[in-house]
Amino acid sequence: MSANTLNLTPAVYDYFQKISIRDTEILKNLREQTHKMSMGHMQISPEQGQFMGLLIELMGAKKTLDIGVFTGYSALSVAMALPEDGKVIACDINIEWTKIAKRFWEMAGVAHKVDLRLAPALETLDKLIENGEAGTFDFAFIDADKANYLNYYEKSFILIKSGGLIAIDNVLWGGAVANPDVTDKNTCMIRELNEILWADKRITISMLPLGDGLTLARKR
């Protein structure tokens, strides 16, 4: 027993991944290809992808949002866990990154579950709301530009049904949020969002020290 979260030394983390990650060749290959890119650090960890897949199964989710696709790992993890009639509305603006994503979705046999919207995510979310889809989504994952995190959260809250879940990535921001001397725009935005989520009585929250920090917000 411990009153604090265990510090994952490299040896413990290596053991943790070996004994817990049920990998597939497609997921592994996508991670390896993404890690070779200059922005490869933006990809979520395999344990985070697997955890989100578990959440989808536990919830019996069918309709989800992926805000910030990058090379498609989070959408792939969710799509693989969805039933055949499940759907991921995937939001991004980068054609080159999402070309990689689409190729791997097709290789995994889940491309029919992913509806890629190449447009600013706020525009896509507004259109979904305008089309009468408020309160119809089971799950949303937010991992895009930090300047709009609060906007993404509020739009997702409208779109998520009661009992649905919003997962927000990078909430610990490499530890910078805990350092008052760090005052850049992105860090300040994440700090502000964290405080708003903590005080928001419309949701039940849990912040997990998983990856770069993951907050789960369940709409009441």
mmCIF file of C-alpha atoms in Angstrom:
data_model
loop_
_atom_site.group_PDB
_atom_site.id
_atom_site.type_symbol
_atom_site.label_atom_id
_atom_site.label_comp_id
_atom_site.label_asym_id
_atom_site.label_seq_id
_atom_site.Cartn_x
_atom_site.Cartn_y
_atom_site.Cartn_z
ATOM 1 C CA MET A 1 0.000 0.000 0.000
ATOM 2 C CA SER A 2 1.087 3.562 -0.646
ATOM 3 C CA ALA A 3 -0.376 6.963 0.090
ATOM 4 C CA ASN A 4 1.240 8.328 -3.077
ATOM 5 C CA THR A 5 1.315 7.323 -6.724
ATOM 6 C CA LEU A 6 4.315 5.110 -7.431
ATOM 7 C CA ASN A 7 7.247 6.783 -9.143
ATOM 8 C CA LEU A 8 7.777 4.917 -12.413
ATOM 9 C CA THR A 9 11.512 4.483 -12.774
ATOM 10 C CA PRO A 10 12.673 3.369 -16.248
ATOM 11 C CA ALA A 11 12.875 -0.229 -15.012
ATOM 12 C CA VAL A 12 9.374 -0.162 -13.489
ATOM 13 C CA TYR A 13 7.938 1.564 -16.547
ATOM 14 C CA ASP A 14 9.499 -1.033 -18.814
ATOM 15 C CA TYR A 15 7.981 -3.824 -16.703
ATOM 16 C CA PHE A 16 4.655 -1.999 -16.614
ATOM 17 C CA GLN A 17 4.490 -1.815 -20.403
ATOM 18 C CA LYS A 18 5.656 -5.390 -20.952
ATOM 19 C CA ILE A 19 3.111 -6.893 -18.572
ATOM 20 C CA SER A 20 0.126 -4.649 -19.342
ATOM 21 C CA ILE A 21 0.130 -3.604 -23.004
ATOM 22 C CA ARG A 22 -1.690 -6.021 -25.299
ATOM 23 C CA ASP A 23 -0.183 -4.678 -28.494
ATOM 24 C CA THR A 24 -1.014 -5.302 -32.137
ATOM 25 C CA GLU A 25 1.385 -4.987 -35.046
ATOM 26 C CA ILE A 26 -0.657 -2.137 -36.500
ATOM 27 C CA LEU A 27 -0.588 -0.102 -33.281
ATOM 28 C CA LYS A 28 3.117 -0.807 -32.828
ATOM 29 C CA ASN A 29 3.924 0.143 -36.430
ATOM 30 C CA LEU A 30 1.951 3.375 -36.177
ATOM 31 C CA ARG A 31 3.815 4.351 -32.999
ATOM 32 C CA GLU A 32 7.173 3.560 -34.573
ATOM 33 C CA GLN A 33 6.417 5.542 -37.723
ATOM 34 C CA THR A 34 5.125 8.511 -35.716
ATOM 35 C CA HIS A 35 8.144 8.527 -33.377
ATOM 36 C CA LYS A 36 10.379 9.098 -36.410
ATOM 37 C CA MET A 37 8.597 12.368 -37.161
ATOM 38 C CA SER A 38 9.806 15.723 -35.845
ATOM 39 C CA MET A 39 6.525 16.095 -33.932
ATOM 40 C CA GLY A 40 6.423 12.467 -32.850
ATOM 41 C CA HIS A 41 6.350 13.416 -29.170
ATOM 42 C CA MET A 42 2.716 14.494 -29.634
ATOM 43 C CA GLN A 43 1.543 10.875 -29.891
ATOM 44 C CA ILE A 44 -0.178 9.425 -26.834
ATOM 45 C CA SER A 45 1.391 6.489 -25.013
ATOM 46 C CA PRO A 46 0.248 2.916 -25.728
ATOM 47 C CA GLU A 47 -1.092 2.545 -22.197
ATOM 48 C CA GLN A 48 -3.254 5.630 -22.679
ATOM 49 C CA GLY A 49 -4.653 4.316 -25.957
ATOM 50 C CA GLN A 50 -5.395 0.951 -24.363
ATOM 51 C CA PHE A 51 -7.029 2.655 -21.377
ATOM 52 C CA MET A 52 -9.337 4.652 -23.646
ATOM 53 C CA GLY A 53 -10.281 1.470 -25.468
ATOM 54 C CA LEU A 54 -11.208 -0.075 -22.120
ATOM 55 C CA LEU A 55 -13.342 2.973 -21.277
ATOM 56 C CA ILE A 56 -15.193 2.606 -24.576
ATOM 57 C CA GLU A 57 -15.948 -1.046 -23.824
ATOM 58 C CA LEU A 58 -17.009 -0.317 -20.235
ATOM 59 C CA MET A 59 -19.354 2.441 -21.374
ATOM 60 C CA GLY A 60 -20.762 0.531 -24.307
ATOM 61 C CA ALA A 61 -20.007 3.685 -26.322
ATOM 62 C CA LYS A 62 -21.050 3.981 -29.951
ATOM 63 C CA LYS A 63 -20.600 7.632 -30.910
ATOM 64 C CA THR A 64 -17.378 9.483 -30.088
ATOM 65 C CA LEU A 65 -15.328 12.591 -30.827
ATOM 66 C CA ASP A 66 -11.580 12.740 -31.460
ATOM 67 C CA ILE A 67 -10.444 16.372 -31.335
ATOM 68 C CA GLY A 68 -6.877 16.461 -32.622
ATOM 69 C CA VAL A 69 -6.147 13.420 -34.786
ATOM 70 C CA PHE A 70 -2.409 13.793 -35.514
ATOM 71 C CA THR A 71 -1.396 10.415 -37.042
ATOM 72 C CA GLY A 72 -4.515 8.694 -35.776
ATOM 73 C CA TYR A 73 -3.422 6.626 -32.771
ATOM 74 C CA SER A 74 -6.156 7.763 -30.380
ATOM 75 C CA ALA A 75 -8.883 7.414 -32.998
ATOM 76 C CA LEU A 76 -7.535 3.980 -33.916
ATOM 77 C CA SER A 77 -7.513 2.842 -30.289
ATOM 78 C CA VAL A 78 -11.106 3.980 -29.832
ATOM 79 C CA ALA A 79 -12.353 2.664 -33.191
ATOM 80 C CA MET A 80 -10.917 -0.783 -32.493
ATOM 81 C CA ALA A 81 -12.915 -0.901 -29.252
ATOM 82 C CA LEU A 82 -16.169 0.339 -30.785
ATOM 83 C CA PRO A 83 -18.849 -2.048 -32.087
ATOM 84 C CA GLU A 84 -19.228 -2.420 -35.857
ATOM 85 C CA ASP A 85 -21.859 0.300 -35.965
ATOM 86 C CA GLY A 86 -19.780 2.660 -33.824
ATOM 87 C CA LYS A 87 -18.468 5.980 -35.097
ATOM 88 C CA VAL A 88 -15.582 8.357 -34.379
ATOM 89 C CA ILE A 89 -15.972 11.923 -35.617
ATOM 90 C CA ALA A 90 -12.294 12.848 -36.023
ATOM 91 C CA CYS A 91 -11.319 16.534 -36.193
ATOM 92 C CA ASP A 92 -8.068 17.876 -37.622
ATOM 93 C CA ILE A 93 -6.729 20.344 -40.190
ATOM 94 C CA ASN A 94 -3.444 18.674 -41.205
ATOM 95 C CA ILE A 95 -3.712 16.742 -44.462
ATOM 96 C CA GLU A 96 -0.276 15.104 -44.294
ATOM 97 C CA TRP A 97 -0.643 13.774 -40.755
ATOM 98 C CA THR A 98 -4.146 12.472 -41.388
ATOM 99 C CA LYS A 99 -3.013 10.678 -44.556
ATOM 100 C CA ILE A 100 -0.941 8.488 -42.256
ATOM 101 C CA ALA A 101 -3.939 8.079 -39.949
ATOM 102 C CA LYS A 102 -6.255 6.997 -42.760
ATOM 103 C CA ARG A 103 -3.763 4.430 -44.008
ATOM 104 C CA PHE A 104 -3.531 2.780 -40.600
ATOM 105 C CA TRP A 105 -7.294 2.920 -40.016
ATOM 106 C CA GLU A 106 -7.706 1.063 -43.300
ATOM 107 C CA MET A 107 -5.016 -1.490 -42.406
ATOM 108 C CA ALA A 108 -6.799 -2.136 -39.099
ATOM 109 C CA GLY A 109 -10.154 -2.582 -40.829
ATOM 110 C CA VAL A 110 -11.798 0.264 -38.912
ATOM 111 C CA ALA A 111 -11.809 3.041 -41.533
ATOM 112 C CA HIS A 112 -15.584 2.686 -41.890
ATOM 113 C CA LYS A 113 -15.942 3.694 -38.233
ATOM 114 C CA VAL A 114 -13.969 6.946 -38.590
ATOM 115 C CA ASP A 115 -15.491 10.070 -40.106
ATOM 116 C CA LEU A 116 -12.569 12.458 -40.664
ATOM 117 C CA ARG A 117 -13.529 16.140 -40.783
ATOM 118 C CA LEU A 118 -10.683 18.228 -42.223
ATOM 119 C CA ALA A 119 -11.610 21.644 -40.870
ATOM 120 C CA PRO A 120 -10.963 23.708 -37.750
ATOM 121 C CA ALA A 121 -12.355 21.607 -34.919
ATOM 122 C CA LEU A 122 -14.497 24.408 -33.500
ATOM 123 C CA GLU A 123 -16.245 24.716 -36.870
ATOM 124 C CA THR A 124 -16.901 20.979 -36.943
ATOM 125 C CA LEU A 125 -18.224 20.990 -33.375
ATOM 126 C CA ASP A 126 -20.477 23.981 -34.091
ATOM 127 C CA LYS A 127 -21.889 22.233 -37.161
ATOM 128 C CA LEU A 128 -22.631 19.114 -35.127
ATOM 129 C CA ILE A 129 -24.504 21.254 -32.597
ATOM 130 C CA GLU A 130 -26.373 23.107 -35.360
ATOM 131 C CA ASN A 131 -27.344 19.769 -36.905
ATOM 132 C CA GLY A 132 -29.128 18.761 -33.721
ATOM 133 C CA GLU A 133 -26.475 16.363 -32.395
ATOM 134 C CA ALA A 134 -26.198 17.930 -28.941
ATOM 135 C CA GLY A 135 -26.398 15.320 -26.209
ATOM 136 C CA THR A 136 -25.836 12.384 -28.572
ATOM 137 C CA PHE A 137 -22.145 11.532 -28.076
ATOM 138 C CA ASP A 138 -20.885 9.010 -25.538
ATOM 139 C CA PHE A 139 -17.215 9.986 -25.404
ATOM 140 C CA ALA A 140 -14.868 12.785 -26.466
ATOM 141 C CA PHE A 141 -11.085 12.925 -26.467
ATOM 142 C CA ILE A 142 -9.448 16.370 -26.543
ATOM 143 C CA ASP A 143 -5.812 16.548 -27.649
ATOM 144 C CA ALA A 144 -5.413 19.528 -29.967
ATOM 145 C CA ASP A 145 -4.121 23.127 -29.793
ATOM 146 C CA LYS A 146 -3.989 24.185 -26.167
ATOM 147 C CA ALA A 147 -5.201 27.741 -26.834
ATOM 148 C CA ASN A 148 -8.663 26.344 -27.583
ATOM 149 C CA TYR A 149 -8.834 23.674 -24.883
ATOM 150 C CA LEU A 150 -11.512 25.496 -22.914
ATOM 151 C CA ASN A 151 -13.571 26.046 -26.083
ATOM 152 C CA TYR A 152 -13.231 22.386 -27.042
ATOM 153 C CA TYR A 153 -14.344 21.370 -23.568
ATOM 154 C CA GLU A 154 -17.443 23.571 -23.606
ATOM 155 C CA LYS A 155 -18.477 22.419 -27.105
ATOM 156 C CA SER A 156 -17.855 18.789 -26.161
ATOM 157 C CA PHE A 157 -19.937 19.245 -23.016
ATOM 158 C CA ILE A 158 -22.882 20.302 -25.175
ATOM 159 C CA LEU A 159 -22.427 17.339 -27.516
ATOM 160 C CA ILE A 160 -21.894 14.698 -24.821
ATOM 161 C CA LYS A 161 -24.974 13.019 -23.371
ATOM 162 C CA SER A 162 -25.655 12.850 -19.637
ATOM 163 C CA GLY A 163 -23.404 10.110 -18.264
ATOM 164 C CA GLY A 164 -20.981 10.585 -21.154
ATOM 165 C CA LEU A 165 -17.253 11.087 -20.704
ATOM 166 C CA ILE A 166 -14.800 13.756 -21.849
ATOM 167 C CA ALA A 167 -11.107 12.821 -21.703
ATOM 168 C CA ILE A 168 -8.633 15.715 -21.827
ATOM 169 C CA ASP A 169 -4.954 15.109 -22.544
ATOM 170 C CA ASN A 170 -1.799 16.983 -21.444
ATOM 171 C CA VAL A 171 -3.325 18.352 -18.249
ATOM 172 C CA LEU A 172 0.010 18.027 -16.393
ATOM 173 C CA TRP A 173 1.928 19.493 -19.346
ATOM 174 C CA GLY A 174 5.263 17.902 -18.550
ATOM 175 C CA GLY A 175 4.999 19.200 -14.994
ATOM 176 C CA ALA A 176 5.044 22.848 -16.097
ATOM 177 C CA VAL A 177 1.582 23.529 -14.636
ATOM 178 C CA ALA A 178 3.031 23.025 -11.151
ATOM 179 C CA ASN A 179 5.832 25.552 -11.700
ATOM 180 C CA PRO A 180 4.613 29.134 -11.060
ATOM 181 C CA ASP A 181 7.652 30.493 -12.896
ATOM 182 C CA VAL A 182 6.365 29.028 -16.188
ATOM 183 C CA THR A 183 3.937 31.546 -17.647
ATOM 184 C CA ASP A 184 3.764 30.867 -21.376
ATOM 185 C CA LYS A 185 0.343 30.964 -23.045
ATOM 186 C CA ASN A 186 -0.168 27.203 -23.363
ATOM 187 C CA THR A 187 0.803 26.464 -19.772
ATOM 188 C CA CYS A 188 -1.463 29.220 -18.459
ATOM 189 C CA MET A 189 -4.368 27.952 -20.573
ATOM 190 C CA ILE A 190 -3.996 24.413 -19.212
ATOM 191 C CA ARG A 191 -3.771 25.739 -15.648
ATOM 192 C CA GLU A 192 -6.955 27.749 -16.212
ATOM 193 C CA LEU A 193 -8.774 24.751 -17.659
ATOM 194 C CA ASN A 194 -7.687 22.529 -14.773
ATOM 195 C CA GLU A 195 -9.070 25.045 -12.278
ATOM 196 C CA ILE A 196 -12.337 25.370 -14.207
ATOM 197 C CA LEU A 197 -12.774 21.600 -14.385
ATOM 198 C CA TRP A 198 -12.089 21.264 -10.651
ATOM 199 C CA ALA A 199 -14.799 23.824 -9.877
ATOM 200 C CA ASP A 200 -17.357 22.679 -12.493
ATOM 201 C CA LYS A 201 -20.271 21.101 -10.616
ATOM 202 C CA ARG A 202 -21.791 19.814 -13.862
ATOM 203 C CA ILE A 203 -19.209 17.038 -13.986
ATOM 204 C CA THR A 204 -17.512 14.362 -11.915
ATOM 205 C CA ILE A 205 -13.750 14.435 -12.483
ATOM 206 C CA SER A 206 -10.624 12.401 -11.965
ATOM 207 C CA MET A 207 -7.170 13.564 -13.053
ATOM 208 C CA LEU A 208 -4.862 10.645 -13.767
ATOM 209 C CA PRO A 209 -1.028 10.787 -13.899
ATOM 210 C CA LEU A 210 -1.180 8.789 -17.126
ATOM 211 C CA GLY A 211 1.028 9.882 -20.016
ATOM 212 C CA ASP A 212 1.215 13.674 -19.823
ATOM 213 C CA GLY A 213 -1.787 13.785 -17.499
ATOM 214 C CA LEU A 214 -5.335 12.787 -18.435
ATOM 215 C CA THR A 215 -8.483 14.247 -16.893
ATOM 216 C CA LEU A 216 -11.731 12.316 -17.135
ATOM 217 C CA ALA A 217 -14.870 14.436 -16.843
ATOM 218 C CA ARG A 218 -18.225 12.640 -16.625
ATOM 219 C CA LYS A 219 -21.244 14.770 -17.480
ATOM 220 C CA ARG A 220 -23.865 14.534 -14.724
#
